[in-house]
Amino acid sequence: MLGMLINDVEKSEIEYLIKRELEELLLDMEDSRLDKLVRIAMLDRYKVLFKLFRRVASEEEIMKYIPKNKKRMN
């Protein structure tokens, strides 16, 4: 296990960066032209980023990034 001390400004910046990446992945996963292997890799990346996001974001913010459509995640 690793630990890290960050201040509020750094926490906000990390939250912002992860949110932008999650939004981009959600948008890209809606593209029907993507190969299945690419979708799987994107989904794996989304899961890792979402776990990180849960550590720094509020419950309200977390709820915004839970996919509403399960098809999007397959």
PDB file of N, CA and C in Angstrom:
ATOM      1  N   MET A   1       0.846  -1.171   0.000  1.00  0.00           N
ATOM      2  CA  MET A   1       0.000   0.000   0.000  1.00  0.00           C
ATOM      3  C   MET A   1       0.893   1.236   0.000  1.00  0.00           C
ATOM      4  N   LEU A   2       0.493   2.209  -0.755  1.00  0.00           N
ATOM      5  CA  LEU A   2       1.214   3.470  -0.821  1.00  0.00           C
ATOM      6  C   LEU A   2       0.343   4.586  -0.264  1.00  0.00           C
ATOM      7  N   GLY A   3       0.959   5.584   0.289  1.00  0.00           N
ATOM      8  CA  GLY A   3       0.245   6.740   0.785  1.00  0.00           C
ATOM      9  C   GLY A   3       0.802   8.004   0.155  1.00  0.00           C
ATOM     10  N   MET A   4      -0.013   9.050   0.163  1.00  0.00           N
ATOM     11  CA  MET A   4       0.432  10.294  -0.446  1.00  0.00           C
ATOM     12  C   MET A   4      -0.251  11.453   0.280  1.00  0.00           C
ATOM     13  N   LEU A   5       0.527  12.437   0.634  1.00  0.00           N
ATOM     14  CA  LEU A   5      -0.016  13.635   1.248  1.00  0.00           C
ATOM     15  C   LEU A   5      -0.172  14.711   0.189  1.00  0.00           C
ATOM     16  N   ILE A   6      -1.364  15.246   0.067  1.00  0.00           N
ATOM     17  CA  ILE A   6      -1.618  16.313  -0.895  1.00  0.00           C
ATOM     18  C   ILE A   6      -2.452  17.390  -0.213  1.00  0.00           C
ATOM     19  N   ASN A   7      -2.326  18.598  -0.717  1.00  0.00           N
ATOM     20  CA  ASN A   7      -3.143  19.675  -0.159  1.00  0.00           C
ATOM     21  C   ASN A   7      -4.438  19.798  -0.962  1.00  0.00           C
ATOM     22  N   ASP A   8      -5.306  20.706  -0.559  1.00  0.00           N
ATOM     23  CA  ASP A   8      -6.617  20.850  -1.198  1.00  0.00           C
ATOM     24  C   ASP A   8      -6.525  21.263  -2.664  1.00  0.00           C
ATOM     25  N   VAL A   9      -5.567  22.089  -2.982  1.00  0.00           N
ATOM     26  CA  VAL A   9      -5.400  22.531  -4.381  1.00  0.00           C
ATOM     27  C   VAL A   9      -4.990  21.347  -5.252  1.00  0.00           C
ATOM     28  N   GLU A  10      -4.052  20.556  -4.754  1.00  0.00           N
ATOM     29  CA  GLU A  10      -3.611  19.378  -5.503  1.00  0.00           C
ATOM     30  C   GLU A  10      -4.747  18.363  -5.641  1.00  0.00           C
ATOM     31  N   LYS A  11      -5.536  18.201  -4.598  1.00  0.00           N
ATOM     32  CA  LYS A  11      -6.682  17.299  -4.645  1.00  0.00           C
ATOM     33  C   LYS A  11      -7.675  17.749  -5.706  1.00  0.00           C
ATOM     34  N   SER A  12      -7.926  19.035  -5.760  1.00  0.00           N
ATOM     35  CA  SER A  12      -8.848  19.578  -6.761  1.00  0.00           C
ATOM     36  C   SER A  12      -8.320  19.357  -8.170  1.00  0.00           C
ATOM     37  N   GLU A  13      -7.029  19.529  -8.349  1.00  0.00           N
ATOM     38  CA  GLU A  13      -6.424  19.324  -9.669  1.00  0.00           C
ATOM     39  C   GLU A  13      -6.500  17.856 -10.093  1.00  0.00           C
ATOM     40  N   ILE A  14      -6.229  16.954  -9.166  1.00  0.00           N
ATOM     41  CA  ILE A  14      -6.327  15.522  -9.464  1.00  0.00           C
ATOM     42  C   ILE A  14      -7.770  15.166  -9.831  1.00  0.00           C
ATOM     43  N   GLU A  15      -8.709  15.674  -9.062  1.00  0.00           N
ATOM     44  CA  GLU A  15     -10.125  15.430  -9.339  1.00  0.00           C
ATOM     45  C   GLU A  15     -10.506  15.941 -10.732  1.00  0.00           C
ATOM     46  N   TYR A  16     -10.059  17.129 -11.064  1.00  0.00           N
ATOM     47  CA  TYR A  16     -10.349  17.717 -12.372  1.00  0.00           C
ATOM     48  C   TYR A  16      -9.775  16.862 -13.506  1.00  0.00           C
ATOM     49  N   LEU A  17      -8.529  16.450 -13.377  1.00  0.00           N
ATOM     50  CA  LEU A  17      -7.893  15.652 -14.428  1.00  0.00           C
ATOM     51  C   LEU A  17      -8.586  14.303 -14.622  1.00  0.00           C
ATOM     52  N   ILE A  18      -8.924  13.666 -13.531  1.00  0.00           N
ATOM     53  CA  ILE A  18      -9.599  12.367 -13.638  1.00  0.00           C
ATOM     54  C   ILE A  18     -10.992  12.535 -14.243  1.00  0.00           C
ATOM     55  N   LYS A  19     -11.717  13.582 -13.848  1.00  0.00           N
ATOM     56  CA  LYS A  19     -13.049  13.812 -14.417  1.00  0.00           C
ATOM     57  C   LYS A  19     -12.981  13.998 -15.926  1.00  0.00           C
ATOM     58  N   ARG A  20     -12.016  14.765 -16.396  1.00  0.00           N
ATOM     59  CA  ARG A  20     -11.894  14.994 -17.842  1.00  0.00           C
ATOM     60  C   ARG A  20     -11.596  13.687 -18.580  1.00  0.00           C
ATOM     61  N   GLU A  21     -10.747  12.874 -18.008  1.00  0.00           N
ATOM     62  CA  GLU A  21     -10.401  11.600 -18.640  1.00  0.00           C
ATOM     63  C   GLU A  21     -11.599  10.648 -18.636  1.00  0.00           C
ATOM     64  N   LEU A  22     -12.348  10.612 -17.539  1.00  0.00           N
ATOM     65  CA  LEU A  22     -13.544   9.767 -17.476  1.00  0.00           C
ATOM     66  C   LEU A  22     -14.581  10.206 -18.511  1.00  0.00           C
ATOM     67  N   GLU A  23     -14.766  11.512 -18.638  1.00  0.00           N
ATOM     68  CA  GLU A  23     -15.716  12.029 -19.632  1.00  0.00           C
ATOM     69  C   GLU A  23     -15.296  11.650 -21.045  1.00  0.00           C
ATOM     70  N   GLU A  24     -14.024  11.761 -21.324  1.00  0.00           N
ATOM     71  CA  GLU A  24     -13.522  11.414 -22.651  1.00  0.00           C
ATOM     72  C   GLU A  24     -13.713   9.920 -22.936  1.00  0.00           C
ATOM     73  N   LEU A  25     -13.437   9.095 -21.953  1.00  0.00           N
ATOM     74  CA  LEU A  25     -13.623   7.653 -22.140  1.00  0.00           C
ATOM     75  C   LEU A  25     -15.089   7.301 -22.351  1.00  0.00           C
ATOM     76  N   LEU A  26     -15.983   7.911 -21.579  1.00  0.00           N
ATOM     77  CA  LEU A  26     -17.412   7.646 -21.761  1.00  0.00           C
ATOM     78  C   LEU A  26     -17.867   8.043 -23.155  1.00  0.00           C
ATOM     79  N   LEU A  27     -17.392   9.171 -23.620  1.00  0.00           N
ATOM     80  CA  LEU A  27     -17.752   9.636 -24.953  1.00  0.00           C
ATOM     81  C   LEU A  27     -17.202   8.701 -26.025  1.00  0.00           C
ATOM     82  N   ASP A  28     -15.955   8.308 -25.886  1.00  0.00           N
ATOM     83  CA  ASP A  28     -15.322   7.425 -26.869  1.00  0.00           C
ATOM     84  C   ASP A  28     -15.955   6.033 -26.888  1.00  0.00           C
ATOM     85  N   MET A  29     -16.403   5.542 -25.749  1.00  0.00           N
ATOM     86  CA  MET A  29     -16.995   4.217 -25.695  1.00  0.00           C
ATOM     87  C   MET A  29     -18.336   4.142 -26.424  1.00  0.00           C
ATOM     88  N   GLU A  30     -18.937   5.288 -26.695  1.00  0.00           N
ATOM     89  CA  GLU A  30     -20.190   5.320 -27.441  1.00  0.00           C
ATOM     90  C   GLU A  30     -19.970   5.169 -28.941  1.00  0.00           C
ATOM     91  N   ASP A  31     -18.742   5.270 -29.402  1.00  0.00           N
ATOM     92  CA  ASP A  31     -18.422   5.165 -30.827  1.00  0.00           C
ATOM     93  C   ASP A  31     -18.554   3.710 -31.283  1.00  0.00           C
ATOM     94  N   SER A  32     -19.482   3.459 -32.164  1.00  0.00           N
ATOM     95  CA  SER A  32     -19.754   2.091 -32.620  1.00  0.00           C
ATOM     96  C   SER A  32     -18.661   1.548 -33.536  1.00  0.00           C
ATOM     97  N   ARG A  33     -17.780   2.399 -34.016  1.00  0.00           N
ATOM     98  CA  ARG A  33     -16.725   1.957 -34.926  1.00  0.00           C
ATOM     99  C   ARG A  33     -15.557   1.297 -34.217  1.00  0.00           C
ATOM    100  N   LEU A  34     -15.519   1.387 -32.907  1.00  0.00           N
ATOM    101  CA  LEU A  34     -14.387   0.845 -32.156  1.00  0.00           C
ATOM    102  C   LEU A  34     -14.407  -0.677 -32.113  1.00  0.00           C
ATOM    103  N   ASP A  35     -13.243  -1.256 -32.210  1.00  0.00           N
ATOM    104  CA  ASP A  35     -13.061  -2.696 -32.113  1.00  0.00           C
ATOM    105  C   ASP A  35     -13.335  -3.151 -30.681  1.00  0.00           C
ATOM    106  N   LYS A  36     -13.755  -4.395 -30.528  1.00  0.00           N
ATOM    107  CA  LYS A  36     -14.075  -4.921 -29.202  1.00  0.00           C
ATOM    108  C   LYS A  36     -12.869  -4.888 -28.267  1.00  0.00           C
ATOM    109  N   LEU A  37     -11.678  -5.197 -28.774  1.00  0.00           N
ATOM    110  CA  LEU A  37     -10.476  -5.166 -27.934  1.00  0.00           C
ATOM    111  C   LEU A  37     -10.178  -3.756 -27.433  1.00  0.00           C
ATOM    112  N   VAL A  38     -10.428  -2.776 -28.276  1.00  0.00           N
ATOM    113  CA  VAL A  38     -10.220  -1.387 -27.880  1.00  0.00           C
ATOM    114  C   VAL A  38     -11.217  -1.013 -26.786  1.00  0.00           C
ATOM    115  N   ARG A  39     -12.458  -1.431 -26.946  1.00  0.00           N
ATOM    116  CA  ARG A  39     -13.486  -1.157 -25.929  1.00  0.00           C
ATOM    117  C   ARG A  39     -13.109  -1.787 -24.588  1.00  0.00           C
ATOM    118  N   ILE A  40     -12.593  -3.008 -24.630  1.00  0.00           N
ATOM    119  CA  ILE A  40     -12.201  -3.691 -23.392  1.00  0.00           C
ATOM    120  C   ILE A  40     -11.074  -2.927 -22.704  1.00  0.00           C
ATOM    121  N   ALA A  41     -10.100  -2.475 -23.475  1.00  0.00           N
ATOM    122  CA  ALA A  41      -8.985  -1.700 -22.910  1.00  0.00           C
ATOM    123  C   ALA A  41      -9.487  -0.383 -22.320  1.00  0.00           C
ATOM    124  N   MET A  42     -10.413   0.254 -23.012  1.00  0.00           N
ATOM    125  CA  MET A  42     -10.967   1.513 -22.509  1.00  0.00           C
ATOM    126  C   MET A  42     -11.765   1.277 -21.222  1.00  0.00           C
ATOM    127  N   LEU A  43     -12.503   0.190 -21.181  1.00  0.00           N
ATOM    128  CA  LEU A  43     -13.279  -0.139 -19.988  1.00  0.00           C
ATOM    129  C   LEU A  43     -12.353  -0.411 -18.803  1.00  0.00           C
ATOM    130  N   ASP A  44     -11.274  -1.125 -19.034  1.00  0.00           N
ATOM    131  CA  ASP A  44     -10.300  -1.379 -17.972  1.00  0.00           C
ATOM    132  C   ASP A  44      -9.716  -0.072 -17.455  1.00  0.00           C
ATOM    133  N   ARG A  45      -9.373   0.816 -18.369  1.00  0.00           N
ATOM    134  CA  ARG A  45      -8.836   2.130 -17.969  1.00  0.00           C
ATOM    135  C   ARG A  45      -9.873   2.924 -17.182  1.00  0.00           C
ATOM    136  N   TYR A  46     -11.134   2.867 -17.627  1.00  0.00           N
ATOM    137  CA  TYR A  46     -12.208   3.571 -16.937  1.00  0.00           C
ATOM    138  C   TYR A  46     -12.336   3.071 -15.496  1.00  0.00           C
ATOM    139  N   LYS A  47     -12.288   1.768 -15.324  1.00  0.00           N
ATOM    140  CA  LYS A  47     -12.424   1.181 -13.986  1.00  0.00           C
ATOM    141  C   LYS A  47     -11.315   1.651 -13.058  1.00  0.00           C
ATOM    142  N   VAL A  48     -10.081   1.678 -13.552  1.00  0.00           N
ATOM    143  CA  VAL A  48      -8.947   2.118 -12.737  1.00  0.00           C
ATOM    144  C   VAL A  48      -9.101   3.597 -12.359  1.00  0.00           C
ATOM    145  N   LEU A  49      -9.430   4.415 -13.341  1.00  0.00           N
ATOM    146  CA  LEU A  49      -9.601   5.845 -13.075  1.00  0.00           C
ATOM    147  C   LEU A  49     -10.770   6.110 -12.130  1.00  0.00           C
ATOM    148  N   PHE A  50     -11.840   5.344 -12.292  1.00  0.00           N
ATOM    149  CA  PHE A  50     -12.995   5.530 -11.422  1.00  0.00           C
ATOM    150  C   PHE A  50     -12.644   5.199  -9.974  1.00  0.00           C
ATOM    151  N   LYS A  51     -11.853   4.154  -9.763  1.00  0.00           N
ATOM    152  CA  LYS A  51     -11.417   3.807  -8.404  1.00  0.00           C
ATOM    153  C   LYS A  51     -10.593   4.939  -7.795  1.00  0.00           C
ATOM    154  N   LEU A  52      -9.712   5.539  -8.595  1.00  0.00           N
ATOM    155  CA  LEU A  52      -8.934   6.683  -8.117  1.00  0.00           C
ATOM    156  C   LEU A  52      -9.848   7.868  -7.813  1.00  0.00           C
ATOM    157  N   PHE A  53     -10.810   8.094  -8.691  1.00  0.00           N
ATOM    158  CA  PHE A  53     -11.742   9.212  -8.528  1.00  0.00           C
ATOM    159  C   PHE A  53     -12.538   9.076  -7.232  1.00  0.00           C
ATOM    160  N   ARG A  54     -12.929   7.860  -6.889  1.00  0.00           N
ATOM    161  CA  ARG A  54     -13.690   7.636  -5.659  1.00  0.00           C
ATOM    162  C   ARG A  54     -12.913   8.051  -4.424  1.00  0.00           C
ATOM    163  N   ARG A  55     -11.601   8.055  -4.510  1.00  0.00           N
ATOM    164  CA  ARG A  55     -10.774   8.415  -3.355  1.00  0.00           C
ATOM    165  C   ARG A  55     -10.703   9.927  -3.118  1.00  0.00           C
ATOM    166  N   VAL A  56     -10.940  10.712  -4.159  1.00  0.00           N
ATOM    167  CA  VAL A  56     -10.772  12.156  -4.000  1.00  0.00           C
ATOM    168  C   VAL A  56     -12.063  12.947  -4.164  1.00  0.00           C
ATOM    169  N   ALA A  57     -13.099  12.349  -4.753  1.00  0.00           N
ATOM    170  CA  ALA A  57     -14.320  13.105  -5.066  1.00  0.00           C
ATOM    171  C   ALA A  57     -15.398  12.895  -4.008  1.00  0.00           C
ATOM    172  N   SER A  58     -16.348  13.814  -4.021  1.00  0.00           N
ATOM    173  CA  SER A  58     -17.501  13.698  -3.126  1.00  0.00           C
ATOM    174  C   SER A  58     -18.470  12.661  -3.690  1.00  0.00           C
ATOM    175  N   GLU A  59     -19.355  12.189  -2.841  1.00  0.00           N
ATOM    176  CA  GLU A  59     -20.356  11.196  -3.257  1.00  0.00           C
ATOM    177  C   GLU A  59     -21.210  11.730  -4.409  1.00  0.00           C
ATOM    178  N   GLU A  60     -21.547  12.999  -4.348  1.00  0.00           N
ATOM    179  CA  GLU A  60     -22.349  13.639  -5.405  1.00  0.00           C
ATOM    180  C   GLU A  60     -21.619  13.606  -6.744  1.00  0.00           C
ATOM    181  N   GLU A  61     -20.341  13.903  -6.741  1.00  0.00           N
ATOM    182  CA  GLU A  61     -19.543  13.879  -7.971  1.00  0.00           C
ATOM    183  C   GLU A  61     -19.380  12.459  -8.493  1.00  0.00           C
ATOM    184  N   ILE A  62     -19.189  11.510  -7.596  1.00  0.00           N
ATOM    185  CA  ILE A  62     -19.008  10.119  -7.995  1.00  0.00           C
ATOM    186  C   ILE A  62     -20.239   9.618  -8.742  1.00  0.00           C
ATOM    187  N   MET A  63     -21.414   9.977  -8.267  1.00  0.00           N
ATOM    188  CA  MET A  63     -22.656   9.510  -8.880  1.00  0.00           C
ATOM    189  C   MET A  63     -22.774   9.943 -10.344  1.00  0.00           C
ATOM    190  N   LYS A  64     -22.177  11.060 -10.693  1.00  0.00           N
ATOM    191  CA  LYS A  64     -22.247  11.563 -12.069  1.00  0.00           C
ATOM    192  C   LYS A  64     -21.488  10.677 -13.049  1.00  0.00           C
ATOM    193  N   TYR A  65     -20.529   9.921 -12.566  1.00  0.00           N
ATOM    194  CA  TYR A  65     -19.669   9.133 -13.448  1.00  0.00           C
ATOM    195  C   TYR A  65     -19.954   7.636 -13.399  1.00  0.00           C
ATOM    196  N   ILE A  66     -21.025   7.261 -12.723  1.00  0.00           N
ATOM    197  CA  ILE A  66     -21.467   5.870 -12.777  1.00  0.00           C
ATOM    198  C   ILE A  66     -22.287   5.738 -14.056  1.00  0.00           C
ATOM    199  N   PRO A  67     -21.884   4.864 -14.955  1.00  0.00           N
ATOM    200  CA  PRO A  67     -22.607   4.748 -16.232  1.00  0.00           C
ATOM    201  C   PRO A  67     -24.071   4.383 -16.015  1.00  0.00           C
ATOM    202  N   LYS A  68     -24.951   5.118 -16.676  1.00  0.00           N
ATOM    203  CA  LYS A  68     -26.384   4.882 -16.564  1.00  0.00           C
ATOM    204  C   LYS A  68     -26.820   3.750 -17.484  1.00  0.00           C
ATOM    205  N   ASN A  69     -26.096   3.564 -18.573  1.00  0.00           N
ATOM    206  CA  ASN A  69     -26.448   2.584 -19.584  1.00  0.00           C
ATOM    207  C   ASN A  69     -25.409   1.469 -19.567  1.00  0.00           C
ATOM    208  N   LYS A  70     -25.821   0.282 -19.187  1.00  0.00           N
ATOM    209  CA  LYS A  70     -24.874  -0.840 -19.112  1.00  0.00           C
ATOM    210  C   LYS A  70     -24.330  -1.208 -20.482  1.00  0.00           C
ATOM    211  N   LYS A  71     -25.063  -0.940 -21.563  1.00  0.00           N
ATOM    212  CA  LYS A  71     -24.570  -1.230 -22.908  1.00  0.00           C
ATOM    213  C   LYS A  71     -23.290  -0.456 -23.182  1.00  0.00           C
ATOM    214  N   ARG A  72     -23.214   0.719 -22.648  1.00  0.00           N
ATOM    215  CA  ARG A  72     -22.038   1.573 -22.846  1.00  0.00           C
ATOM    216  C   ARG A  72     -20.780   0.891 -22.315  1.00  0.00           C
ATOM    217  N   MET A  73     -20.951   0.098 -21.267  1.00  0.00           N
ATOM    218  CA  MET A  73     -19.810  -0.534 -20.618  1.00  0.00           C
ATOM    219  C   MET A  73     -19.467  -1.886 -21.221  1.00  0.00           C
ATOM    220  N   ASN A  74     -20.237  -2.371 -22.177  1.00  0.00           N
ATOM    221  CA  ASN A  74     -19.954  -3.679 -22.798  1.00  0.00           C
ATOM    222  C   ASN A  74     -19.331  -3.541 -24.157  1.00  0.00           C
TER     223      ASN A  74
END
